[in-house]
Amino acid sequence: MKTKKLLALMLAGAMSLALLAGCGGQKTENAGTDNNGDTGTETASDLAYVQDNGKMVIGYTVYEPMNYTDENGEFTGFDTEFAKAVCEKLGVTPEFVEINWDTKVVELDAKSIDCIWNGMTITDELKANIAISDPYVKNMQVVVIKDSNKDKFTDTASLSGANLVAEAGSAGQSTIEADENLSQANLTTVTKQTDALLEIESGASDAAVLDWTLAKSMIGEGTDFADLMMIDGAELSVEEYGIGFRKGSDLCTEVNKIMAELVQDGTLPALAEKYGLSLAE
């Protein structure tokens, strides 16, 4: 009898331990699907993480007309205003942090930032590493030179032996490396697209490959780079901008919903008109 009682007590103890392990000893994992259709495993909600913190940390670089400081000292731009409108609907405060564009994915994964929101071109490489929102703005890569060189540099073929500059890790750099003529040029990379314009202005480089959205706002008559111009007909690639989030992020899904609302209520179309941009279809 004593042996039977002892066995019964041991069995009851083992069952209790198993129940405790099931309730508190295991991580609860939820299967999630990002906006690119990839199914992964999440241990926490990115949306809840941001809302619990009461803020969304937004990684950006200085890039007019997307994120920049105007003549009145106010930080503004299409993406700046867009992000503020989304954060208002999320019930959080936007916190803008300037980053190195070449290490944007590392910063995102390390949770130094919660998203990359700065005219980021959607590429297959990025889609393999992060979640990306629905496209929201159209763009293309263009070649910028000095007006005084307009007879010398007329197309990409004429730039095959030139000194080129592009932002490190940007669509401009990828475009140069993929182009038959531009890939034969001497390439220098800089940390910001605005630095690429300074390179052209100083004569350190012959041409820059960068975003049309930035070039149309920052070069030509009435700007700080009045003696710079785009080469006519040298539109190198048509692309779209998206917002980057951590892989499998449910925050990406929520921002997509809010983006659709902002298109429907006229907020995004009005911002596009204000900053001279074309919304993605």
Coordinates of C-alpha atoms in Angstrom, one line a residue:
M1 CA 0.0 0.0 0.0
K2 CA 2.8 2.4 0.9
T3 CA 4.5 1.7 -2.5
K4 CA 1.2 2.4 -4.4
K5 CA 0.7 5.7 -2.5
L6 CA 4.3 6.7 -3.2
L7 CA 3.9 6.0 -6.9
A8 CA 0.7 8.0 -7.0
L9 CA 2.3 11.0 -5.3
M10 CA 5.2 10.9 -7.7
L11 CA 2.9 10.7 -10.7
A12 CA 0.8 13.7 -9.4
G13 CA 4.0 15.7 -8.9
A14 CA 5.2 15.0 -12.4
M15 CA 1.9 16.1 -13.9
S16 CA 2.0 19.4 -11.9
L17 CA 5.4 20.2 -13.2
A18 CA 4.3 19.5 -16.8
L19 CA 1.4 21.9 -16.4
L20 CA 3.6 24.6 -15.0
A21 CA 6.0 24.2 -17.9
G22 CA 3.2 24.5 -20.4
C23 CA 1.8 27.8 -18.9
G24 CA 5.0 29.7 -18.0
G25 CA 8.0 27.8 -19.3
Q26 CA 7.4 28.1 -23.0
K27 CA 7.5 31.1 -25.3
T28 CA 4.3 31.6 -27.2
E29 CA 5.1 32.0 -30.9
N30 CA 2.6 33.3 -33.4
A31 CA 3.0 32.5 -37.1
G32 CA 3.0 35.7 -39.1
T33 CA 3.0 36.6 -42.8
D34 CA 4.7 39.7 -44.0
N35 CA 3.3 41.8 -46.9
N36 CA 5.6 40.0 -49.4
G37 CA 3.9 36.7 -48.7
D38 CA 6.7 35.2 -46.6
T39 CA 5.5 33.2 -43.6
G40 CA 7.7 33.3 -40.5
T41 CA 7.6 33.1 -36.8
E42 CA 7.2 36.0 -34.5
T43 CA 7.8 36.0 -30.7
A44 CA 6.2 39.5 -30.3
S45 CA 4.1 42.0 -32.0
D46 CA 6.0 44.9 -33.6
L47 CA 2.8 47.0 -33.5
A48 CA 2.4 46.4 -29.8
Y49 CA 6.1 47.1 -29.2
V50 CA 5.8 50.5 -30.8
Q51 CA 2.5 51.4 -29.1
D52 CA 3.8 50.3 -25.7
N53 CA 6.8 52.6 -26.2
G54 CA 4.4 55.4 -27.2
K55 CA 6.6 56.3 -30.2
M56 CA 7.8 55.1 -33.6
V57 CA 11.5 55.6 -34.3
I58 CA 11.9 56.5 -38.0
G59 CA 15.2 56.1 -39.7
Y60 CA 16.0 58.7 -42.4
T61 CA 18.7 60.6 -44.3
V62 CA 18.5 64.2 -45.4
Y63 CA 16.7 64.0 -48.7
E64 CA 14.6 66.9 -50.1
P65 CA 11.7 66.7 -50.7
M66 CA 11.2 63.6 -48.5
N67 CA 12.9 64.6 -45.2
Y68 CA 14.8 67.8 -44.8
T69 CA 15.0 71.1 -42.8
D70 CA 13.5 74.1 -44.6
E71 CA 14.6 77.7 -44.6
N72 CA 12.7 78.4 -41.4
G73 CA 14.6 75.6 -39.5
E74 CA 11.5 73.3 -39.6
F75 CA 12.1 69.6 -40.2
T76 CA 9.6 68.7 -42.9
G77 CA 9.1 66.9 -46.2
F78 CA 6.7 64.5 -47.9
D79 CA 7.8 61.5 -45.8
T80 CA 8.0 63.6 -42.7
E81 CA 4.4 64.7 -43.0
F82 CA 3.3 61.3 -44.2
A83 CA 4.9 59.6 -41.1
K84 CA 3.3 62.1 -38.7
A85 CA -0.1 61.4 -40.2
V86 CA 0.4 57.7 -39.8
C87 CA 1.7 58.0 -36.2
E88 CA -1.3 60.1 -35.3
K89 CA -3.6 57.2 -36.3
L90 CA -1.4 54.7 -34.5
G91 CA -1.6 56.8 -31.3
V92 CA 2.2 57.2 -31.1
T93 CA 4.8 60.0 -31.4
P94 CA 7.1 60.0 -34.4
E95 CA 10.8 60.2 -33.5
F96 CA 13.1 60.9 -36.5
V97 CA 16.7 59.6 -36.3
E98 CA 19.3 60.3 -39.0
I99 CA 21.0 57.0 -40.1
N100 CA 23.7 55.8 -42.4
W101 CA 21.8 54.6 -45.4
D102 CA 24.3 51.8 -46.1
T103 CA 23.6 50.1 -42.8
K104 CA 19.8 50.8 -42.6
V105 CA 18.8 47.1 -42.4
V106 CA 21.3 46.5 -39.6
E107 CA 19.9 49.4 -37.6
L108 CA 16.3 48.1 -38.2
D109 CA 17.1 44.6 -37.1
A110 CA 19.0 45.9 -34.0
K111 CA 15.8 47.9 -33.1
S112 CA 17.8 51.2 -33.2
I113 CA 14.9 52.3 -35.4
D114 CA 11.4 50.9 -36.0
C115 CA 11.2 51.6 -39.7
I116 CA 13.1 53.0 -42.7
W117 CA 11.0 55.9 -44.1
N118 CA 13.0 58.0 -46.5
G119 CA 12.2 57.5 -50.2
M120 CA 13.5 53.9 -50.0
T121 CA 13.4 52.2 -53.5
I122 CA 11.8 48.8 -53.4
T123 CA 14.2 46.1 -54.6
D124 CA 14.3 42.3 -54.6
E125 CA 17.3 42.4 -52.3
L126 CA 15.5 44.5 -49.7
K127 CA 12.3 42.4 -50.0
A128 CA 14.4 39.3 -49.1
N129 CA 15.6 40.9 -45.8
I130 CA 12.8 43.1 -44.5
A131 CA 9.1 43.7 -44.8
I132 CA 8.2 46.5 -47.1
S133 CA 4.9 48.5 -47.3
D134 CA 2.8 48.9 -50.4
P135 CA 4.4 51.3 -52.9
Y136 CA 3.5 55.0 -52.3
V137 CA 5.5 57.2 -54.7
K138 CA 7.0 56.8 -58.2
N139 CA 10.6 57.7 -58.9
M140 CA 13.5 57.1 -61.3
Q141 CA 17.3 57.4 -61.3
V142 CA 18.8 60.4 -63.3
V143 CA 22.2 61.7 -64.1
V144 CA 23.2 65.1 -62.8
I145 CA 26.1 67.2 -64.2
K146 CA 27.3 70.8 -64.3
D147 CA 25.6 73.0 -66.9
S148 CA 29.1 73.7 -68.3
N149 CA 29.6 70.1 -69.1
K150 CA 26.3 69.6 -71.0
D151 CA 28.1 69.4 -74.4
K152 CA 30.6 66.9 -73.1
F153 CA 28.3 64.6 -71.3
T154 CA 25.1 63.9 -73.3
D155 CA 24.3 60.3 -72.4
T156 CA 25.5 57.3 -70.5
A157 CA 28.0 56.3 -73.2
S158 CA 29.8 59.6 -72.8
L159 CA 30.2 58.9 -69.1
S160 CA 32.0 55.5 -69.4
G161 CA 35.4 57.0 -68.5
A162 CA 34.1 59.7 -66.2
N163 CA 34.2 60.1 -62.4
L164 CA 30.8 59.2 -60.9
V165 CA 29.4 59.6 -57.5
A166 CA 26.4 58.0 -55.7
E167 CA 25.1 57.5 -52.2
A168 CA 26.4 54.2 -50.7
G169 CA 23.9 51.4 -50.7
S170 CA 21.4 53.5 -52.8
A171 CA 19.5 52.7 -56.0
G172 CA 21.9 55.1 -57.7
Q173 CA 24.9 53.0 -56.9
S174 CA 23.0 49.8 -58.0
T175 CA 22.0 51.5 -61.3
I176 CA 25.6 52.5 -62.0
E177 CA 26.9 49.0 -61.3
A178 CA 24.3 47.4 -63.5
D179 CA 24.6 49.8 -66.5
E180 CA 26.9 48.8 -69.4
N181 CA 28.4 52.2 -69.8
L182 CA 28.3 53.6 -66.2
S183 CA 29.9 50.5 -64.7
Q184 CA 33.1 51.3 -66.6
A185 CA 33.4 54.7 -64.9
N186 CA 35.3 55.5 -61.7
L187 CA 32.8 55.4 -58.8
T188 CA 33.0 57.3 -55.5
T189 CA 30.3 56.7 -52.8
V190 CA 29.2 59.2 -50.2
T191 CA 26.9 58.9 -47.2
K192 CA 24.1 61.2 -48.5
Q193 CA 22.6 62.1 -51.8
T194 CA 23.1 65.8 -51.0
D195 CA 26.8 65.0 -50.6
A196 CA 26.8 63.7 -54.2
L197 CA 25.6 67.1 -55.3
L198 CA 28.4 68.8 -53.4
E199 CA 30.9 66.5 -55.2
I200 CA 29.6 67.7 -58.6
E201 CA 29.5 71.4 -57.5
S202 CA 33.2 71.2 -56.3
G203 CA 34.3 69.4 -59.5
A204 CA 35.5 66.4 -57.6
S205 CA 33.2 64.2 -59.7
D206 CA 31.8 64.7 -63.2
A207 CA 28.3 63.3 -62.6
A208 CA 26.0 61.9 -60.0
V209 CA 23.3 59.2 -60.3
L210 CA 20.5 59.9 -57.8
D211 CA 16.8 60.1 -57.3
W212 CA 14.7 62.3 -59.7
T213 CA 12.6 63.3 -56.7
L214 CA 15.6 64.9 -55.0
A215 CA 17.2 66.3 -58.2
K216 CA 14.0 68.1 -59.3
S217 CA 13.8 69.9 -55.9
M218 CA 17.5 70.7 -55.3
I219 CA 19.1 71.7 -58.6
G220 CA 18.5 74.3 -61.3
E221 CA 17.4 77.9 -61.2
G222 CA 16.4 79.3 -57.8
T223 CA 18.2 76.5 -55.8
D224 CA 21.5 76.2 -54.0
F225 CA 22.8 74.2 -57.0
A226 CA 21.7 76.5 -59.7
D227 CA 24.5 75.4 -62.1
L228 CA 23.6 71.8 -62.0
M229 CA 21.3 70.0 -64.4
M230 CA 19.9 66.6 -65.4
I231 CA 21.0 65.0 -68.6
D232 CA 17.9 64.9 -70.9
G233 CA 16.8 61.4 -71.8
A234 CA 19.1 59.7 -69.2
E235 CA 16.3 58.3 -67.0
L236 CA 17.9 55.1 -66.0
S237 CA 15.3 53.2 -64.1
V238 CA 11.7 53.6 -63.1
E239 CA 11.0 52.6 -59.5
E240 CA 8.7 52.9 -56.5
Y241 CA 9.2 53.9 -52.9
G242 CA 8.2 51.8 -49.9
I243 CA 8.6 51.9 -46.1
G244 CA 10.8 49.3 -44.5
F245 CA 10.0 47.3 -41.4
R246 CA 11.4 44.2 -39.6
K247 CA 10.7 40.9 -41.4
G248 CA 7.3 39.6 -40.5
S249 CA 6.2 42.8 -38.8
D250 CA 2.5 43.3 -38.1
L251 CA 3.3 47.0 -37.9
C252 CA 3.8 46.9 -41.7
T253 CA 0.4 45.5 -42.2
E254 CA -1.2 48.2 -40.0
V255 CA 0.6 51.0 -41.8
N256 CA -0.6 49.6 -45.1
K257 CA -4.2 49.9 -43.8
I258 CA -3.6 53.5 -42.7
M259 CA -1.9 54.4 -46.0
A260 CA -5.0 53.3 -47.9
E261 CA -7.2 55.4 -45.6
L262 CA -4.9 58.5 -46.2
V263 CA -5.2 58.0 -50.0
Q264 CA -9.0 57.6 -49.7
D265 CA -9.4 60.8 -47.6
G266 CA -7.2 62.9 -49.8
T267 CA -4.3 63.4 -47.4
L268 CA -1.6 61.6 -49.5
P269 CA -2.8 63.1 -52.9
A270 CA -2.6 66.6 -51.3
L271 CA 0.9 65.9 -50.0
A272 CA 2.0 64.6 -53.4
E273 CA 0.8 67.8 -55.0
K274 CA 2.4 70.0 -52.4
Y275 CA 5.8 68.4 -52.9
G276 CA 5.6 67.8 -56.7
L277 CA 5.5 64.0 -56.5
S278 CA 3.6 61.2 -58.3
L279 CA 1.8 58.6 -56.2
A280 CA 2.3 55.0 -57.0
E281 CA -0.8 53.4 -58.6

